[in-house]
Short mmCIF file of C-alpha atoms and ligand atoms in Angstrom, two decimals:
data_model
loop_
_atom_site.label_atom_id
_atom_site.label_comp_id
_atom_site.label_asym_id
_atom_site.label_seq_id
_atom_site.Cartn_x
_atom_site.Cartn_y
_atom_site.Cartn_z
CA UNK A 226 26.98 -30.52 -86.10
CA UNK A 227 23.15 -31.45 -86.12
CA UNK A 228 21.76 -34.24 -84.60
CA UNK A 229 18.08 -34.76 -85.72
CA UNK A 230 15.57 -36.42 -83.17
CA UNK A 231 14.86 -38.90 -85.90
CA UNK A 232 16.36 -39.39 -89.32
CA UNK A 233 14.52 -41.76 -91.59
CA UNK A 234 16.18 -40.81 -94.72
CA UNK A 235 19.33 -42.69 -93.03
CA UNK A 236 17.39 -45.87 -92.71
CA UNK A 237 15.72 -45.39 -96.16
CA UNK A 238 19.18 -45.14 -97.70
CA UNK A 239 20.39 -48.50 -96.32
CA UNK A 240 17.42 -50.37 -97.90
CA UNK A 241 16.58 -48.08 -100.87
CA UNK A 242 16.85 -50.84 -103.46
CA UNK A 243 14.59 -53.56 -101.59
CA UNK A 244 12.34 -51.03 -100.37
CA UNK A 245 11.69 -49.41 -103.59
CA UNK A 246 11.30 -52.67 -105.46
CA UNK A 247 8.54 -53.72 -102.95
CA UNK A 248 6.64 -50.67 -103.57
CA UNK A 249 6.98 -51.28 -107.47
CA UNK A 250 5.97 -54.80 -107.19
CA UNK A 251 2.62 -53.53 -105.44
CA UNK A 252 2.32 -51.07 -108.16
CA UNK A 253 2.53 -53.91 -110.83
CA UNK A 254 0.08 -56.01 -108.98
CA UNK A 255 -2.63 -53.06 -108.74
CA UNK A 256 -3.57 -55.36 -105.73
CA UNK A 257 -4.10 -52.46 -102.88
CA UNK A 258 -5.88 -53.51 -99.98
CA UNK A 259 -5.65 -56.85 -97.90
CA UNK A 260 -3.82 -58.97 -100.48
CA UNK A 261 -1.06 -61.32 -100.16
CA UNK A 262 1.37 -58.86 -98.72
CA UNK A 263 -0.56 -58.34 -95.97
CA UNK A 264 -1.16 -61.92 -95.21
CA UNK A 265 2.66 -62.37 -95.65
CA UNK A 266 3.12 -59.81 -93.01
CA UNK A 267 0.52 -61.21 -90.72
CA UNK A 268 2.22 -64.65 -90.87
CA UNK A 269 5.70 -63.30 -90.42
CA UNK A 270 4.50 -61.50 -87.52
CA UNK A 271 3.03 -64.34 -85.86
CA UNK A 272 6.17 -66.19 -85.93
CA UNK A 273 8.19 -63.09 -84.88
CA UNK A 274 5.87 -62.02 -82.27
CA UNK A 275 5.40 -65.82 -80.77
CA UNK A 276 1.48 -65.44 -80.96
CA UNK A 277 -1.00 -67.54 -82.55
CA UNK A 278 -2.76 -64.82 -84.71
CA UNK A 279 -2.07 -61.24 -86.12
CA UNK A 280 -4.18 -59.05 -87.97
CA UNK A 281 -3.04 -56.20 -89.98
CA UNK A 282 -5.13 -52.94 -89.39
CA UNK A 283 -5.04 -49.29 -90.48
CA UNK A 284 -3.26 -47.76 -87.64
CA UNK A 285 -2.24 -48.33 -83.98
CA UNK A 286 -5.04 -46.17 -82.76
CA UNK A 287 -7.49 -48.63 -84.86
CA UNK A 288 -5.84 -51.71 -83.36
CA UNK A 289 -6.81 -50.43 -79.78
CA UNK A 290 -10.24 -49.36 -81.27
CA UNK A 291 -10.70 -52.69 -82.92
CA UNK A 292 -9.83 -54.69 -79.89
CA UNK A 293 -12.21 -52.70 -77.56
CA UNK A 294 -15.24 -53.07 -79.84
CA UNK A 295 -14.52 -56.96 -80.16
CA UNK A 296 -14.42 -57.26 -76.65
CA UNK A 297 -17.86 -55.16 -76.68
CA UNK A 298 -16.80 -52.11 -74.81
CA UNK A 299 -19.43 -49.59 -75.03
CA UNK A 300 -21.44 -46.73 -73.42
CA UNK A 301 -21.51 -47.16 -69.44
CA UNK A 302 -18.47 -49.39 -69.27
CA UNK A 303 -15.25 -48.60 -67.77
CA UNK A 304 -11.72 -49.06 -68.99
CA UNK A 305 -8.74 -48.52 -67.00
CA UNK A 306 -5.69 -46.74 -68.51
CA UNK A 307 -2.49 -45.07 -67.60
CA UNK A 308 -3.04 -41.06 -67.26
CA UNK A 309 0.60 -40.56 -68.74
CA UNK A 310 0.76 -42.18 -72.58
CA UNK A 311 0.08 -41.19 -76.00
CA UNK A 312 -3.49 -39.60 -76.43
CA UNK A 313 -4.87 -42.79 -78.56
CA UNK A 314 -4.59 -45.05 -75.61
CA UNK A 315 -7.39 -42.97 -73.61
CA UNK A 316 -9.13 -41.51 -76.68
CA UNK A 317 -10.21 -44.51 -78.23
CA UNK A 318 -12.15 -45.57 -74.88
CA UNK A 319 -13.99 -42.21 -74.85
CA UNK A 320 -14.61 -42.75 -78.72
CA UNK A 321 -16.97 -45.78 -77.91
CA UNK A 322 -18.81 -43.85 -75.10
CA UNK A 323 -17.08 -45.85 -72.33
CA UNK A 324 -15.08 -44.02 -69.50
CA UNK A 325 -11.58 -43.91 -69.33
CA UNK A 326 -10.61 -44.63 -65.57
CA UNK A 327 -7.10 -43.14 -65.20
CA UNK A 328 -4.42 -44.15 -63.04
CA UNK A 329 -0.90 -43.27 -62.01
CA UNK A 330 2.14 -44.52 -63.46
CA UNK A 331 5.35 -46.25 -61.43
CA UNK A 332 7.89 -43.54 -60.65
CA UNK A 333 10.89 -45.22 -62.14
CA UNK A 334 9.44 -46.66 -65.66
CA UNK A 335 6.53 -44.35 -65.88
CA UNK A 336 4.54 -47.69 -66.57
CA UNK A 337 1.16 -48.31 -65.31
CA UNK A 338 1.19 -48.69 -61.31
CA UNK A 339 -0.74 -52.50 -60.97
CA UNK A 340 -1.16 -51.37 -57.40
CA UNK A 341 -3.12 -48.41 -58.52
CA UNK A 342 -4.89 -50.75 -61.15
CA UNK A 343 -6.07 -52.66 -58.34
CA UNK A 344 -7.75 -49.86 -56.35
CA UNK A 345 -9.37 -48.57 -59.46
CA UNK A 346 -11.28 -51.78 -60.40
CA UNK A 347 -14.88 -51.73 -60.02
CA UNK A 348 -17.86 -53.89 -61.02
CA UNK A 349 -18.28 -51.90 -64.27
CA UNK A 350 -14.45 -52.38 -65.42
CA UNK A 351 -14.35 -53.80 -68.95
CA UNK A 352 -10.73 -53.81 -69.97
CA UNK A 353 -7.09 -52.73 -68.55
CA UNK A 354 -4.84 -51.33 -70.78
CA UNK A 355 -1.38 -51.27 -70.04
CA UNK A 356 1.08 -49.20 -72.32
CA UNK A 357 4.51 -50.52 -72.75
CA UNK A 358 6.18 -46.84 -72.54
CA UNK A 359 9.18 -45.81 -74.60
CA UNK A 360 9.81 -49.37 -75.46
CA UNK A 361 9.99 -51.21 -72.13
CA UNK A 362 7.28 -53.75 -70.78
CA UNK A 363 4.80 -52.91 -68.08
CA UNK A 364 4.92 -55.20 -65.09
CA UNK A 365 2.53 -57.62 -67.04
CA UNK A 366 2.27 -60.53 -64.24
CA UNK A 367 0.21 -58.53 -61.37
CA UNK A 368 -2.11 -56.76 -64.23
CA UNK A 369 -2.71 -60.29 -65.76
CA UNK A 370 -3.44 -61.68 -62.28
CA UNK A 371 -5.97 -58.77 -61.56
CA UNK A 372 -7.64 -59.49 -64.95
CA UNK A 373 -8.03 -63.07 -64.27
CA UNK A 374 -9.08 -62.29 -60.66
CA UNK A 375 -11.92 -60.07 -61.92
CA UNK A 376 -12.54 -61.42 -65.14
CA UNK A 377 -11.44 -58.57 -67.01
CA UNK A 378 -9.41 -58.47 -70.44
CA UNK A 379 -5.86 -56.92 -70.67
CA UNK A 380 -5.27 -55.01 -73.84
CA UNK A 381 -1.43 -54.33 -74.30
CA UNK A 382 -0.81 -51.20 -76.12
CA UNK A 383 2.32 -52.27 -77.60
CA UNK A 384 2.70 -49.52 -80.10
CA UNK A 385 6.16 -48.17 -78.75
CA UNK A 386 7.41 -51.90 -77.91
CA UNK A 387 7.51 -54.25 -80.90
CA UNK A 388 9.78 -56.92 -80.16
CA UNK A 389 10.13 -56.45 -76.42
CA UNK A 390 10.27 -59.27 -74.05
CA UNK A 391 8.62 -59.06 -70.53
CA UNK A 392 11.12 -60.57 -67.71
CA UNK A 393 10.10 -64.09 -68.31
CA UNK A 394 11.10 -63.95 -71.97
CA UNK A 395 7.56 -63.75 -73.23
CA UNK A 396 7.01 -61.13 -76.23
CA UNK A 397 4.79 -57.99 -75.29
CA UNK A 398 1.40 -58.42 -77.11
CA UNK A 399 1.46 -62.20 -76.66
CA UNK A 400 0.59 -62.01 -72.82
CA UNK A 401 -2.53 -59.99 -72.67
CA UNK A 402 -5.89 -60.88 -74.34
CA UNK A 403 -4.87 -58.52 -77.26
CA UNK A 404 -1.94 -56.96 -78.44
CA UNK A 405 -1.95 -53.47 -80.32
CA UNK A 406 0.92 -52.33 -82.63
CA UNK A 407 1.50 -49.23 -84.54
CA UNK A 408 3.89 -48.89 -87.79
CA UNK A 409 3.61 -45.15 -87.57
CA UNK A 410 6.83 -44.11 -89.42
CA UNK A 411 8.23 -43.05 -85.93
CA UNK A 412 7.96 -46.42 -84.30
CA UNK A 413 10.91 -48.82 -84.26
CA UNK A 414 9.06 -50.74 -87.42
CA UNK A 415 7.80 -48.07 -89.45
CA UNK A 416 5.67 -48.34 -92.73
CA UNK A 417 5.46 -45.77 -95.55
CA UNK A 418 2.44 -44.39 -93.69
CA UNK A 419 -0.30 -45.07 -91.05
CA UNK A 420 -0.46 -48.97 -90.05
CA UNK A 421 -1.24 -51.15 -87.26
CA UNK A 422 -1.58 -54.66 -85.90
CA UNK A 423 -3.62 -56.63 -83.41
CA UNK A 424 -2.18 -59.86 -82.06
CA UNK A 425 -4.18 -62.66 -79.88
CA UNK A 426 -3.73 -66.20 -78.71
CA UNK A 427 -7.69 -66.42 -78.82
CA UNK A 428 -8.92 -67.85 -82.04
CA UNK A 429 -12.53 -66.61 -81.27
CA UNK A 430 -11.50 -63.41 -80.74
CA UNK A 431 -9.48 -63.19 -83.73
CA UNK A 432 -11.96 -64.23 -86.10
CA UNK A 433 -14.21 -61.51 -84.46
CA UNK A 434 -11.69 -58.79 -85.08
CA UNK A 435 -11.24 -60.02 -88.75
CA UNK A 436 -14.93 -59.86 -89.40
CA UNK A 437 -14.96 -56.44 -87.63
CA UNK A 438 -11.92 -55.08 -89.76
CA UNK A 439 -14.25 -55.02 -92.70
CA UNK A 440 -17.67 -53.75 -91.64
CA UNK A 441 -18.53 -56.68 -89.55
CA UNK A 442 -19.56 -59.03 -92.26
CA UNK A 443 -18.00 -62.51 -93.30
CA UNK A 444 -19.95 -62.40 -96.70
CA UNK A 445 -19.75 -59.11 -98.48
CA UNK A 446 -23.02 -57.22 -97.66
CA UNK A 447 -24.14 -59.44 -94.95
CA UNK A 448 -23.15 -57.66 -91.58
CA UNK A 449 -23.43 -60.12 -88.53
CA UNK A 450 -21.87 -57.20 -86.08
CA UNK A 451 -21.00 -53.63 -86.48
CA UNK A 452 -17.30 -53.07 -87.31
CA UNK A 453 -15.53 -50.45 -89.41
CA UNK A 454 -12.80 -49.60 -91.97
CA UNK A 455 -9.79 -51.05 -90.35
CA UNK A 456 -8.26 -52.51 -93.46
CA UNK A 457 -4.17 -52.22 -93.83
CA UNK A 458 -2.97 -51.54 -97.67
CA UNK A 459 -0.68 -53.65 -99.44
CA UNK A 460 2.20 -50.85 -99.68
CA UNK A 461 2.34 -50.39 -96.09
CA UNK A 462 2.24 -54.59 -95.77
CA UNK A 463 5.25 -54.81 -98.45
CA UNK A 464 7.50 -52.23 -96.80
CA UNK A 465 7.14 -54.05 -93.53
CA UNK A 466 7.92 -57.37 -95.05
CA UNK A 467 11.18 -55.73 -96.33
CA UNK A 468 11.95 -54.19 -92.85
CA UNK A 469 10.92 -56.85 -90.31
CA UNK A 470 14.21 -59.14 -90.76
CA UNK A 471 15.97 -55.76 -89.93
CA UNK A 472 14.03 -54.86 -86.85
CA UNK A 473 16.22 -56.75 -83.97
CA UNK A 474 19.12 -55.10 -85.43
CA UNK A 475 17.98 -51.64 -85.24
CA UNK A 476 16.80 -52.50 -81.76
CA UNK A 477 20.21 -53.59 -80.87
CA UNK A 478 21.63 -50.46 -82.29
CA UNK A 479 19.36 -48.47 -80.16
CA UNK A 480 20.09 -50.19 -77.25
CA UNK A 481 23.80 -49.70 -77.97
CA UNK A 482 23.12 -45.93 -78.38
CA UNK A 483 21.41 -45.88 -74.98
CA UNK A 484 24.40 -47.86 -73.18
CA UNK A 485 26.86 -45.26 -74.89
CA UNK A 486 24.91 -42.28 -73.45
CA UNK A 487 24.72 -43.89 -69.77
CA UNK A 488 28.40 -44.45 -69.94
CA UNK A 489 29.30 -40.95 -71.21
CA UNK A 490 26.98 -39.79 -68.71
CA UNK A 491 28.77 -41.66 -65.81
CA UNK A 492 32.14 -40.67 -67.26
CA UNK A 493 31.30 -36.99 -67.00
CA UNK A 494 30.30 -37.43 -63.41
CA UNK A 495 26.46 -36.39 -64.19
CA UNK A 496 25.10 -39.77 -63.06
CA UNK A 497 25.33 -40.02 -59.40
CA UNK A 498 22.99 -43.06 -58.95
CA UNK A 499 20.16 -41.37 -57.99
CA UNK A 500 16.92 -43.12 -58.26
CA UNK A 501 15.27 -41.83 -61.37
CA UNK A 502 12.46 -40.22 -59.77
CA UNK A 503 14.49 -38.04 -57.77
CA UNK A 504 16.35 -35.42 -59.46
CA UNK A 505 20.02 -35.54 -58.33
CA UNK A 506 22.67 -32.92 -57.69
CA UNK A 507 22.55 -31.39 -60.90
CA UNK A 508 18.73 -31.51 -61.15
CA UNK A 509 18.84 -33.97 -63.86
CA UNK A 510 18.43 -37.52 -64.21
CA UNK A 511 20.20 -39.08 -67.36
CA UNK A 512 19.98 -42.61 -67.47
CA UNK A 513 16.61 -44.26 -67.92
CA UNK A 514 15.57 -47.05 -65.64
CA UNK A 515 15.74 -50.54 -67.19
CA UNK A 516 13.47 -52.43 -65.13
CA UNK A 517 14.48 -55.93 -66.35
CA UNK A 518 18.14 -55.18 -67.13
CA UNK A 519 19.37 -57.98 -64.91
CA UNK A 520 16.76 -60.57 -65.98
CA UNK A 521 19.13 -61.71 -68.59
CA UNK A 522 16.28 -61.51 -71.09
CA UNK A 523 17.20 -60.12 -74.74
CA UNK A 524 15.31 -57.13 -75.62
CA UNK A 525 13.73 -55.91 -72.19
CA UNK A 526 13.88 -52.32 -73.71
CA UNK A 527 14.33 -51.39 -77.21
CA UNK A 528 14.53 -47.48 -76.81
CA UNK A 529 11.73 -46.30 -79.03
CA UNK A 530 12.67 -43.42 -76.87
CA UNK A 531 15.44 -42.39 -74.94
CA UNK A 532 14.06 -40.23 -72.11
CA UNK A 533 15.97 -38.21 -69.58
CA UNK A 534 14.57 -36.12 -66.84
CA UNK A 535 15.33 -32.52 -65.79
CA UNK A 536 14.39 -30.15 -63.43
CA UNK A 537 14.80 -26.95 -65.60
CA UNK A 538 13.46 -29.24 -68.62
CA UNK A 539 12.42 -26.33 -70.69
CA UNK A 540 15.77 -24.50 -70.55
CA UNK A 541 17.51 -27.63 -71.23
CA UNK A 542 15.41 -28.10 -74.39
CA UNK A 543 15.99 -24.58 -75.34
CA UNK A 544 19.97 -25.25 -75.07
CA UNK A 545 19.93 -28.33 -77.12
CA UNK A 546 17.61 -26.75 -79.64
CA UNK A 547 20.07 -23.79 -79.93
CA UNK A 548 22.78 -26.64 -80.69
CA UNK A 549 20.86 -28.16 -83.38
CA UNK A 550 20.20 -31.16 -81.37
CA UNK A 551 16.48 -32.58 -81.75
CA UNK A 552 14.61 -33.35 -78.60
CA UNK A 553 10.90 -33.93 -77.66
CA UNK A 554 8.51 -33.94 -74.78
CA UNK A 555 6.74 -37.22 -74.53
CA UNK A 556 4.28 -36.20 -72.89
CA UNK A 557 3.66 -32.73 -71.84
CA UNK A 558 0.03 -33.02 -70.40
CA UNK A 559 -1.30 -36.18 -68.64
CA UNK A 560 -4.80 -37.51 -69.71
CA UNK A 561 -6.36 -36.31 -66.56
CA UNK A 562 -5.54 -32.62 -67.27
CA UNK A 563 -6.47 -32.53 -71.03
CA UNK A 564 -9.06 -30.20 -72.05
CA UNK A 565 -11.27 -32.93 -73.85
CA UNK A 566 -11.43 -34.89 -70.64
CA UNK A 567 -12.39 -32.13 -68.22
CA UNK A 568 -15.73 -33.84 -67.85
CA UNK A 569 -14.06 -36.78 -66.35
CA UNK A 570 -13.91 -34.64 -63.21
CA UNK A 571 -10.20 -35.16 -62.37
CA UNK A 572 -7.92 -32.12 -61.02
CA UNK A 573 -4.34 -31.16 -60.60
CA UNK A 574 -2.72 -33.23 -58.02
CA UNK A 575 -4.71 -36.60 -58.62
CA UNK A 576 -1.80 -38.19 -60.28
CA UNK A 577 1.40 -36.72 -58.81
CA UNK A 578 3.84 -39.27 -60.43
CA UNK A 579 2.64 -38.27 -63.80
CA UNK A 580 2.40 -34.82 -63.55
CA UNK A 581 6.10 -34.51 -62.12
CA UNK A 582 7.17 -36.93 -65.24
CA UNK A 583 5.37 -34.59 -67.74
CA UNK A 584 7.22 -31.37 -66.40
CA UNK A 585 10.53 -33.32 -66.30
CA UNK A 586 10.82 -35.76 -69.30
CA UNK A 587 12.97 -35.13 -72.44
CA UNK A 588 13.66 -37.70 -75.18
CA UNK A 589 17.01 -37.40 -76.97
CA UNK A 590 18.05 -38.88 -80.57
CA UNK A 591 18.64 -42.62 -80.04
CA UNK A 592 17.77 -43.65 -83.62
CA UNK A 593 19.79 -46.61 -84.86
CA UNK A 594 22.13 -44.61 -87.68
CA UNK A 595 23.30 -42.15 -85.05
CA UNK A 596 27.14 -41.63 -84.92
CA UNK A 597 29.52 -42.07 -81.81
CA UNK A 598 30.43 -38.38 -82.93
CA UNK A 599 26.81 -37.11 -82.82
CA UNK A 600 26.14 -39.32 -79.47
CA UNK A 601 29.32 -37.54 -77.89
CA UNK A 602 28.32 -34.09 -79.09
CA UNK A 603 24.71 -34.60 -77.41
CA UNK A 604 26.36 -35.81 -74.11
CA UNK A 605 28.86 -32.99 -73.94
CA UNK A 606 26.19 -30.60 -74.82
CA UNK A 607 24.17 -31.65 -71.62
CA UNK A 608 27.61 -31.65 -69.47
CA UNK A 609 27.88 -27.80 -70.71
CA UNK A 610 24.41 -27.06 -69.61
CA UNK A 611 25.09 -28.68 -66.18
CA UNK A 612 27.88 -26.40 -65.77
CA UNK A 613 27.22 -23.17 -63.35
CA UNK A 614 27.36 -20.74 -66.14
CA UNK A 615 24.92 -22.18 -68.41
CA UNK A 616 22.45 -22.84 -65.46
CA UNK A 617 22.52 -19.44 -64.25
CA UNK A 618 21.96 -18.27 -67.98
C1 LIG B 66 1.85 -44.20 -81.63
C2 LIG B 66 1.15 -44.64 -80.56
C3 LIG B 66 -0.26 -44.91 -80.75
C4 LIG B 66 -1.07 -44.78 -81.74
O1 LIG B 66 -0.52 -45.34 -83.21
P1 LIG B 66 -1.01 -44.57 -84.50
O2 LIG B 66 -0.45 -45.77 -85.46
O3 LIG B 66 -0.13 -43.59 -84.54
O4 LIG B 66 -2.42 -44.59 -84.69
C5 LIG B 66 -1.11 -45.59 -79.57
N1 LIG B 66 -0.55 -45.53 -78.42
C6 LIG B 66 0.93 -45.42 -78.13
C7 LIG B 66 1.46 -45.58 -76.63
C8 LIG B 66 1.66 -44.89 -79.40
O5 LIG B 66 2.75 -44.45 -79.14
#
């Protein structure tokens, strides 16, 4: 049996006719950039994300960049980001000449630690960027309180968390000053290429981002501010318009797959109830923490990734790969240990929670179209690994 980490062909097969029609519709219109498909997508996103304004942009990275630019972040400014995320979260800060101020994450959810953010705020802090890692909301209430107290905007990196609700039921991306989303094909809602979205309830900020999306000019060739080319194309928007109505169903399927893994691991006696930051008897923690599972709010975790932790993670990777089971490490190197950030002056040991996570995390296949048989195969393969003879190699 083969279990890929992600199988986009399965999703495409289920919507082939609708998707092909949408792409051909754009082809026939010869209207390529920021046209009716983009506008329709933006209005649909405002409704879905329960936010006043949504603006389609060229990628999730550009969504973050545009948000920071529109908020005036530049040289000499500090922006607080978690040290454990996809590179873009910190990369955009450095690209603007600002300084990424890194903080550690919480041991159970691996989301930004609000207490660490409180300690990192200075007079030069211009933004706080929580990431809703793997598809679960960061703890927004204390972060919003810190932002309000210090007059600092909060930019949500919601690239992995479209449709997620925080514990009080609000959609991520509608809580902070700006929400940033990605439609990279491997996200829960993926386009046929790059794409992204910014959201905000602040109308003045929305207008500013809209102008900056196309080189900072309201009238063509007259520029009031400096923007960039952050435009979204019609084919991507047309694909998103087809897919959006299915998103909640896909996220529910991911949740069901995660629940099936959890149940199987418990059945196999591999889940010993160890808090997820401590490795249990098998040197392995299988069920990801769902912080708001008991809150009764729907979609508190949409499992863009189902991530387990293992002491002998790289051996487990090799074992799963040899059994044709897709797996990946998100992310092996925290920002403070990245070569390109050596100039920031951090060192090994500065952020122990993130460093431990980087050595232990492993994502398993959780995409919506996985079969029960595939999930059972993955779970039993891990059970085999846990048996003494495999552990001893
Ligand atoms: C994917 C991702 C991004 C960047 O999105 P792109 O569309 O690939 O540019 C940013 N932040 C996080 C957390 C992501 O997962």
